[in-house]
mmCIF file of C-alpha atoms and ligand atoms in Angstrom:
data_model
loop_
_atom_site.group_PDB
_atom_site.id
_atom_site.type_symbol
_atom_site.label_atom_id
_atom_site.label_comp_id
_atom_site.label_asym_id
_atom_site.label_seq_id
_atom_site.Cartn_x
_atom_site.Cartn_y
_atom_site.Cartn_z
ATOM 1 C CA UNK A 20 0.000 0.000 0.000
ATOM 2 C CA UNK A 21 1.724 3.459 -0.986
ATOM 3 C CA UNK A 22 -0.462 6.288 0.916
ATOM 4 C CA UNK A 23 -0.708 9.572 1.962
ATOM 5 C CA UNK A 24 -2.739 10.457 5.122
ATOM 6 C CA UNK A 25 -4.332 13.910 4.570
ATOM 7 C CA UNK A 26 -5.978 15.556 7.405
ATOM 8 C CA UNK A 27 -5.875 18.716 9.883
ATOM 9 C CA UNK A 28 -3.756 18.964 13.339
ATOM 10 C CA UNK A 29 -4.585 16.572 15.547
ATOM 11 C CA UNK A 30 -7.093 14.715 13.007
ATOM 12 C CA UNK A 31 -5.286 11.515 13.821
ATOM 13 C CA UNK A 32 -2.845 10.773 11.009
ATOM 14 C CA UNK A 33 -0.089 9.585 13.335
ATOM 15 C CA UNK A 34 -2.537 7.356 15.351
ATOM 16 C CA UNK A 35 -4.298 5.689 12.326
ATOM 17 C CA UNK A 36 -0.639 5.572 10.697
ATOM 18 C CA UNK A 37 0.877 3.838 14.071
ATOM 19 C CA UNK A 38 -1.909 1.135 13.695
ATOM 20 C CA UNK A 39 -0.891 0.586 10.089
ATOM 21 C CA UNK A 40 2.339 -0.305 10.775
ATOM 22 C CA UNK A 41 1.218 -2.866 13.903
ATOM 23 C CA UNK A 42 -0.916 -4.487 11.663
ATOM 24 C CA UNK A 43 0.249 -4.695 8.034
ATOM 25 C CA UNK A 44 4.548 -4.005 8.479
ATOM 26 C CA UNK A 45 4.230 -0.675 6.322
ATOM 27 C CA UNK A 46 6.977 1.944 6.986
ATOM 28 C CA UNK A 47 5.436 5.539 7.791
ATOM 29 C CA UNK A 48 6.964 8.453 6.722
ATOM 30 C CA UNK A 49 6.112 11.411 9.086
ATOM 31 C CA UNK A 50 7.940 14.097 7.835
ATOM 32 C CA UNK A 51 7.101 15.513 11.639
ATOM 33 C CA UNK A 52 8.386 13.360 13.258
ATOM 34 C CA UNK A 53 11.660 13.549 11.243
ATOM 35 C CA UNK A 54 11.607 17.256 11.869
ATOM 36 C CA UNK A 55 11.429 16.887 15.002
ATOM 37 C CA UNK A 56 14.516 14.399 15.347
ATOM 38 C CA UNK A 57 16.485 16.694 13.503
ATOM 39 C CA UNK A 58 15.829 19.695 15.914
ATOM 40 C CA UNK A 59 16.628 17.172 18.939
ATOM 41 C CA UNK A 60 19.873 16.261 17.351
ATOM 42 C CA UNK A 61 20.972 20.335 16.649
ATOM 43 C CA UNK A 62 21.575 19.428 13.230
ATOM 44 C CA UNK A 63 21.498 22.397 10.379
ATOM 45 C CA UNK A 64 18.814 20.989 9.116
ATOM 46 C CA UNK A 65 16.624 21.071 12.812
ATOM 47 C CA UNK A 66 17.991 24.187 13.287
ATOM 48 C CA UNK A 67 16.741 25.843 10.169
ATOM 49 C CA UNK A 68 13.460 23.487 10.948
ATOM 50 C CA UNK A 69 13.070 24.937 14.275
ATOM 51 C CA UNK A 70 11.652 28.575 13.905
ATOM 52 C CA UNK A 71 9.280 27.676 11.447
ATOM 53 C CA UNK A 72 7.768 24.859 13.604
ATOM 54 C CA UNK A 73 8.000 26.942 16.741
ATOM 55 C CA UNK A 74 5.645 29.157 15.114
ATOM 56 C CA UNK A 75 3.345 26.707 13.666
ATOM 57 C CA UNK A 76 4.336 27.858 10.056
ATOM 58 C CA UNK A 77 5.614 25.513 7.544
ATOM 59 C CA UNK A 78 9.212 24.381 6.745
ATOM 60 C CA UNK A 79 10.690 25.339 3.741
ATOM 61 C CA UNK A 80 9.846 22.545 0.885
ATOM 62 C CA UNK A 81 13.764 22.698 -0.104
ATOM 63 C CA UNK A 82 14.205 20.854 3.358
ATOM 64 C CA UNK A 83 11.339 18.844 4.078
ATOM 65 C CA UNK A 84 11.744 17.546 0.238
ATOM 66 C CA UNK A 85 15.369 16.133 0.240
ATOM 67 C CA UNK A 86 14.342 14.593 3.602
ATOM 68 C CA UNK A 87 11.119 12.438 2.093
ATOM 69 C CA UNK A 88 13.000 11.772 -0.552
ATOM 70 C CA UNK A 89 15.804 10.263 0.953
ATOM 71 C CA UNK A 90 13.351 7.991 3.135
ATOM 72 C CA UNK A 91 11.806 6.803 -0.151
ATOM 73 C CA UNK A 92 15.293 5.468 -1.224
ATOM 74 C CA UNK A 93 15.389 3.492 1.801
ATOM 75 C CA UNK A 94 14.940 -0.495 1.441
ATOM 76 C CA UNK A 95 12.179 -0.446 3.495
ATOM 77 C CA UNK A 96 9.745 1.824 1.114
ATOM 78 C CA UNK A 97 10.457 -0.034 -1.727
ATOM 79 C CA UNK A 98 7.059 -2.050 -1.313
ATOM 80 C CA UNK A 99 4.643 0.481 0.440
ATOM 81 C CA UNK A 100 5.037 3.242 2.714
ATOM 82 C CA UNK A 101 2.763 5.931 4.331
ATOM 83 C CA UNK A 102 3.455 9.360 3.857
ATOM 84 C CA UNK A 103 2.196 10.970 7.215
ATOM 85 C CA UNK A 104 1.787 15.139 6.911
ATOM 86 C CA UNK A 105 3.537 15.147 3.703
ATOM 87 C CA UNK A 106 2.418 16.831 0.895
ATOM 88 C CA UNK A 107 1.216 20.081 2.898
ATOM 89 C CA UNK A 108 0.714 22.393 -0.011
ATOM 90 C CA UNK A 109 0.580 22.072 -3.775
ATOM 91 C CA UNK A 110 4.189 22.291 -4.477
ATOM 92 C CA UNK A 111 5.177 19.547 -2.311
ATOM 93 C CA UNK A 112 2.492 17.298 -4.114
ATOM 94 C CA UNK A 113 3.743 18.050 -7.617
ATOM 95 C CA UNK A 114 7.395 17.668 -6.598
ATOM 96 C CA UNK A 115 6.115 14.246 -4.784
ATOM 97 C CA UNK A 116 4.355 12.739 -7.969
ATOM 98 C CA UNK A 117 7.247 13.824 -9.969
ATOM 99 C CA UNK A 118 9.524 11.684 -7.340
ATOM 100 C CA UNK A 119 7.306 8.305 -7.327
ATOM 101 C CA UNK A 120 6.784 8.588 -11.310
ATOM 102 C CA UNK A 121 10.970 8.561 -11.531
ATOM 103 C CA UNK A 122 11.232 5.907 -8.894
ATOM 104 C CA UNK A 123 7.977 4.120 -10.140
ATOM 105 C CA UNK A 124 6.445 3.831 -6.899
ATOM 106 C CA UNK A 125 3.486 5.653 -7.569
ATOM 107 C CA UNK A 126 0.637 6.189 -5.153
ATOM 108 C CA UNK A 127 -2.746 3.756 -4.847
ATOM 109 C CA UNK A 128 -4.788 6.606 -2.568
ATOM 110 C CA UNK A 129 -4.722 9.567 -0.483
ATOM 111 C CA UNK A 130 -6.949 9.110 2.464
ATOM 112 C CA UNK A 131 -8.334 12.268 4.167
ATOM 113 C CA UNK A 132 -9.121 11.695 7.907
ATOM 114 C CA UNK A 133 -11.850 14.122 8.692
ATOM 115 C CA UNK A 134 -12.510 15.598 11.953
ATOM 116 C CA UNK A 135 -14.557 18.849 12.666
ATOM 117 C CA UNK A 136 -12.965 21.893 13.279
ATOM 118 C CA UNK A 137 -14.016 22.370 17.235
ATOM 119 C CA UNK A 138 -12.605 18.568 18.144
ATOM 120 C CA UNK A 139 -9.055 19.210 16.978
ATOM 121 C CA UNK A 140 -8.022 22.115 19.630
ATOM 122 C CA UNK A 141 -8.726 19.437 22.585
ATOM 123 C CA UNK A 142 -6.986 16.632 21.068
ATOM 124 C CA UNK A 143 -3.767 18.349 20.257
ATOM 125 C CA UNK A 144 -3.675 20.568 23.632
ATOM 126 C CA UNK A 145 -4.003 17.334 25.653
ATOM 127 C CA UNK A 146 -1.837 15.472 23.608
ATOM 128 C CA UNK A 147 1.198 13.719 25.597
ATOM 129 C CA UNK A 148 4.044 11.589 23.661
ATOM 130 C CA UNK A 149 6.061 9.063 25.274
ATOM 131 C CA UNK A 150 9.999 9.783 25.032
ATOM 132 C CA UNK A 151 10.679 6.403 25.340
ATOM 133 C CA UNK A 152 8.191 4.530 22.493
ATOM 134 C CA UNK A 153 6.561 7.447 21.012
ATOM 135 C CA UNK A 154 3.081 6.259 22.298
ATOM 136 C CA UNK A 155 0.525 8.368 22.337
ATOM 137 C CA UNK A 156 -2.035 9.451 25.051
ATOM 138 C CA UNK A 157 -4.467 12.183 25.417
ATOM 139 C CA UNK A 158 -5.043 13.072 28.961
ATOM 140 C CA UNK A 159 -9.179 13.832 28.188
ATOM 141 C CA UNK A 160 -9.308 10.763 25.876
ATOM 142 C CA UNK A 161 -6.996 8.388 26.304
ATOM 143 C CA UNK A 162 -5.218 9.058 29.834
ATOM 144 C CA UNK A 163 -2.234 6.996 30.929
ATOM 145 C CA UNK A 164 -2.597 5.082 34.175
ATOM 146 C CA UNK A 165 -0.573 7.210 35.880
ATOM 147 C CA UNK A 166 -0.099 10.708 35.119
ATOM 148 C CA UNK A 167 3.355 11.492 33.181
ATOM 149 C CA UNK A 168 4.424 8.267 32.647
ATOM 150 C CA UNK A 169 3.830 5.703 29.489
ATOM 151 C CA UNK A 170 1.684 2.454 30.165
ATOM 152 C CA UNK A 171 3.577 0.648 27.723
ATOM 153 C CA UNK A 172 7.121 1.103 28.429
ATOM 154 C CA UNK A 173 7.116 3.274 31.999
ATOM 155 C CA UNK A 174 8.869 6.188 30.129
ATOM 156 C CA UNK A 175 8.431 10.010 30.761
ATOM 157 C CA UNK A 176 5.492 11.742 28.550
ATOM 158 C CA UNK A 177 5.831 15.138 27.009
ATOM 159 C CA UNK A 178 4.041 17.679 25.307
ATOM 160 C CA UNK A 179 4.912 18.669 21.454
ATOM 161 C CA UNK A 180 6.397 22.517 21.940
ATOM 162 C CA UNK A 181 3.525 23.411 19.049
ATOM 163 C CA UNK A 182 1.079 22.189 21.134
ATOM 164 C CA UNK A 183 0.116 25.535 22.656
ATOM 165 C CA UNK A 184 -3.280 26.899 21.607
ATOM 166 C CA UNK A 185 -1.400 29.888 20.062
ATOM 167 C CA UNK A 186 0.789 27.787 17.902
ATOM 168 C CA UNK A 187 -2.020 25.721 17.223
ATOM 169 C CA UNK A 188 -4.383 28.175 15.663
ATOM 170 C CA UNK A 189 -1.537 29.038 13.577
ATOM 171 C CA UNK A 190 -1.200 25.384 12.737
ATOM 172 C CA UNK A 191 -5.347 25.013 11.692
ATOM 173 C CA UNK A 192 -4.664 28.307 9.486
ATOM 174 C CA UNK A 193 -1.820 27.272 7.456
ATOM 175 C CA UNK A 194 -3.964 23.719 7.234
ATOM 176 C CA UNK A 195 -6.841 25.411 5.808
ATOM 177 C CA UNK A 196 -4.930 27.818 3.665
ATOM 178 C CA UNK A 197 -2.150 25.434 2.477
ATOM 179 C CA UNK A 198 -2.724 21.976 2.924
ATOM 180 C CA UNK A 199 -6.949 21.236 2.419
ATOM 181 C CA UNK A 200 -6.196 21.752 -1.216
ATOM 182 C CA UNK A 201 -5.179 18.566 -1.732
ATOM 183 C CA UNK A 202 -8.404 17.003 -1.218
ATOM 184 C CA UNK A 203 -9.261 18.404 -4.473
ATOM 185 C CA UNK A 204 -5.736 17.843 -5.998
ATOM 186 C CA UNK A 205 -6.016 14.448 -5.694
ATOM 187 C CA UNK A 206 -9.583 13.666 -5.503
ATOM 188 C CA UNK A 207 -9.063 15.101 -9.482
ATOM 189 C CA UNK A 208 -6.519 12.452 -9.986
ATOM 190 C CA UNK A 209 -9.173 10.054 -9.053
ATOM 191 C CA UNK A 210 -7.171 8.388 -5.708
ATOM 192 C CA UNK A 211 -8.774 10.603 -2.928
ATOM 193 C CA UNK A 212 -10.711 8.434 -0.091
ATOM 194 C CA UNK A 213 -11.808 9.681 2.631
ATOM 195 C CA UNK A 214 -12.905 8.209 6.452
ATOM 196 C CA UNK A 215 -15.018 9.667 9.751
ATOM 197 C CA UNK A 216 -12.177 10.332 12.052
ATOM 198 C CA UNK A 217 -14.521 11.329 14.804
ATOM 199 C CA UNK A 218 -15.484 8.209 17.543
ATOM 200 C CA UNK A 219 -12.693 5.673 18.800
ATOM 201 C CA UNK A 220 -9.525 5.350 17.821
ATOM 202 C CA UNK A 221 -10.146 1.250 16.706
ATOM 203 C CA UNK A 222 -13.316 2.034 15.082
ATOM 204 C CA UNK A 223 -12.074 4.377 13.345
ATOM 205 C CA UNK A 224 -8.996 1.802 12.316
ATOM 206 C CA UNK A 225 -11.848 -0.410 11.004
ATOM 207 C CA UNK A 226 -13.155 2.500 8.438
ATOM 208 C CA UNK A 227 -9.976 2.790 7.319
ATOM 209 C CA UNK A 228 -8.856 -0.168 6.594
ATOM 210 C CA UNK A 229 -12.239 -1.813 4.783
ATOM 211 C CA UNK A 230 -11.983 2.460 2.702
ATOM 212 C CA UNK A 231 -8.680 1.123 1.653
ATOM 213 C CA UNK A 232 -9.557 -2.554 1.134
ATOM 214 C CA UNK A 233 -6.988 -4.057 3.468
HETATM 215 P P1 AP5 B 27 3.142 17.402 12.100
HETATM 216 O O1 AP5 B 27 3.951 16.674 13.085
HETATM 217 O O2 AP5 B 27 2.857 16.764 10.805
HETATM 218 O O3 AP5 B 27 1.816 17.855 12.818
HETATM 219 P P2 AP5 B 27 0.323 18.078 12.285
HETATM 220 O O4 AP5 B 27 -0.005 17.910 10.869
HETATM 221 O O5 AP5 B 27 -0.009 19.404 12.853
HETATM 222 O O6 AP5 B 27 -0.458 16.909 12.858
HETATM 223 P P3 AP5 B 27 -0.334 16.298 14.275
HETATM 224 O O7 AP5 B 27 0.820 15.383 14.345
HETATM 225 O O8 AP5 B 27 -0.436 17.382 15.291
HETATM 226 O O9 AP5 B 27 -1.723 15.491 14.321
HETATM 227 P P4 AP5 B 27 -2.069 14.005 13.885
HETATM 228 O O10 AP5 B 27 -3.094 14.089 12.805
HETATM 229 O O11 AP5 B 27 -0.874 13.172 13.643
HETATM 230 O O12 AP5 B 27 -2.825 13.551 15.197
HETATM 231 P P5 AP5 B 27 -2.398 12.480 16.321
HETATM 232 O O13 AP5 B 27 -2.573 11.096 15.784
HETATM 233 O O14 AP5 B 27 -1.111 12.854 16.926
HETATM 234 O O15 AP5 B 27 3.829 18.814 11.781
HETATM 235 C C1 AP5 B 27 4.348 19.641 12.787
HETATM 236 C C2 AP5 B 27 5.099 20.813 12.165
HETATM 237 O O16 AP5 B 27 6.220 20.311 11.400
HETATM 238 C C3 AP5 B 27 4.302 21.648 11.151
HETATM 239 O O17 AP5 B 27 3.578 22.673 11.809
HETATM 240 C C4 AP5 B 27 5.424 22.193 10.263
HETATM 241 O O18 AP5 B 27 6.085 23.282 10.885
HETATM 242 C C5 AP5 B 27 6.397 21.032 10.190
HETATM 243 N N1 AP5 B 27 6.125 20.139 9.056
HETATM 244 C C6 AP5 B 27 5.768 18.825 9.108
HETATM 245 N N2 AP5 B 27 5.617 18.308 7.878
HETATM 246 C C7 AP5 B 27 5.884 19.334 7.010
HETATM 247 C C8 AP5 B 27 5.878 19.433 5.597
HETATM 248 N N3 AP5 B 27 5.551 18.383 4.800
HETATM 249 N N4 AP5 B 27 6.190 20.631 5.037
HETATM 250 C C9 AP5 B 27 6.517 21.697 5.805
HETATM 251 N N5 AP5 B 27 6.533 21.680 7.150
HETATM 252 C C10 AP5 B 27 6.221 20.503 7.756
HETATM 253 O O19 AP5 B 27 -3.568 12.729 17.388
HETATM 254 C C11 AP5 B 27 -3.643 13.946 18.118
HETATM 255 C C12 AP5 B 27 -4.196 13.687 19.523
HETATM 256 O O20 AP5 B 27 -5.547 13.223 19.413
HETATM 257 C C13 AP5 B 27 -3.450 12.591 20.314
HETATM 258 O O21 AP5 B 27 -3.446 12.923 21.672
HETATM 259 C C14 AP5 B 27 -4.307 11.331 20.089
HETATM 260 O O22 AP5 B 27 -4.189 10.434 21.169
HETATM 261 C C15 AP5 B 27 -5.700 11.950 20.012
HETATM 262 N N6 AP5 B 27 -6.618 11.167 19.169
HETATM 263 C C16 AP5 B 27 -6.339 10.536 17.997
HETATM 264 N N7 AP5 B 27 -7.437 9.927 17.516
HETATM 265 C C17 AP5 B 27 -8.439 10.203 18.407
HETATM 266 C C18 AP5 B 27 -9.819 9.863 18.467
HETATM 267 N N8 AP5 B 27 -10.387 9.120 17.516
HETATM 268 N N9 AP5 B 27 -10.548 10.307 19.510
HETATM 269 C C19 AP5 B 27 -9.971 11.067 20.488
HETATM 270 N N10 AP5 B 27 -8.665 11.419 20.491
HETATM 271 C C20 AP5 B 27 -7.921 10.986 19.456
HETATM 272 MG MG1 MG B 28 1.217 13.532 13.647
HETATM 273 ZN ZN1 ZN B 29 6.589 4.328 26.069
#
């Protein structure tokens, strides 16, 4: 399965995409989650990253380009991969199909996860990541056992620096502006699904994987 997960902040991408990987062993590609090990390891590249993401905006598509596309070179892609926040705004999807059509590894769907506008502020403001095993909690919907610390491996939980309801506004702007776009780019292309992401997280697994046919 080669997929992109479209959807807005907190929608659930990197849940959904977590559960893909459990289940069916296919690689995702977060490009957030790759920014955001390049700012922890001071590298140029996290450094440049940083401002941007401190202020919710988006990272230049020189950097966040030669980063997916380096992934996509990795053995691991070669038979399917999820692309997880990535493309965010029209360039980044033309450079994308560009990439796949040279590597021939185009894309079977692009599956928008939609959530209404007044549910995302609550998910991403009580969001909490484990340092250990990346887990992810909510503390209104999905609290650990015991505050701070991850069920699954005991490790410390902490809260995304953009996840301040200042940078997160910011965040649902650029979304709307930038990246809800491509619902139309590639529901045009004929590859756009699209699932409920509102209700529980396994449900909504369920929708998602009979949508895609797995
Ligand atoms: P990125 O890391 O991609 O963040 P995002 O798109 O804002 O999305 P999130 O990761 O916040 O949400 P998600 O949909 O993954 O939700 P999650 O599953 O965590 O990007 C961060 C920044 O990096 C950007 O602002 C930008 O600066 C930069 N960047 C990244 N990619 C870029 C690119 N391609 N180009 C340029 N810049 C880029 O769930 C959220 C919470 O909700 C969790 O607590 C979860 O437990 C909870 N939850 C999930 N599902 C449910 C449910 N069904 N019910 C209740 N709670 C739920
Ligand atoms: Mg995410
Ligand atoms: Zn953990």
């Amino acid at each position: 399965m080669k997929l992109v997960l479209l959807g807005a902040p907190g929608a659930g991408k990197g849940t959904q995409a977590k559960k893909l990987i459990e289940k069916f062993g296919i690689p995702q590609i977060s490009t957030g989650d790759l920014l955001r090990a390049a700012v922890a390891a001071e590298t140029d590249l996290g450094k440049e990253a940083k401002s941007f993401m401190d202020k919710g905006e988006l990272v230049p598509d020189s950097v966040v380009l030669g980063m997916v596309e380096e992934r996509l070179g990795q053995d691991d892609c070669q038979e399917g991969y999820i692309l997880d926040g990535f493309p965010r705004n029209s360039a980044q999807a033309e450079a994308l199909d560009e990439m796949l059509g040279s590597l021939s590894m185009e894309l079977d769907a692009a599956l928008s996860v939609d959530v209404p506008l007044e549910d995302l502020m609550k998910r991403l403001t009580g969001r909490r990541t484990c340092r250990e095993c990346g887990q992810m909690y909510n503390i209104y919907f999905s609290a650990p056992a015991e505050e701070g610390k991850c069920d699954k491996c005991g490790g410390e939980l902490f809260q995304r620096d953009d996840d301040k309801e200042e940078t997160i506004s910011k965040r649902l702007e650029v979304y709307n502006q930038q990246t809800a776009p491509l619902i139309d780019y590639y529901q045009e292309k004929g590859i756009l699904k699209s699932v409920n992401g509102t209700g529980g997280i396994d449900e909504i697994f369920v929708s998602v994987c009979s949508t895609l046919g797995l």
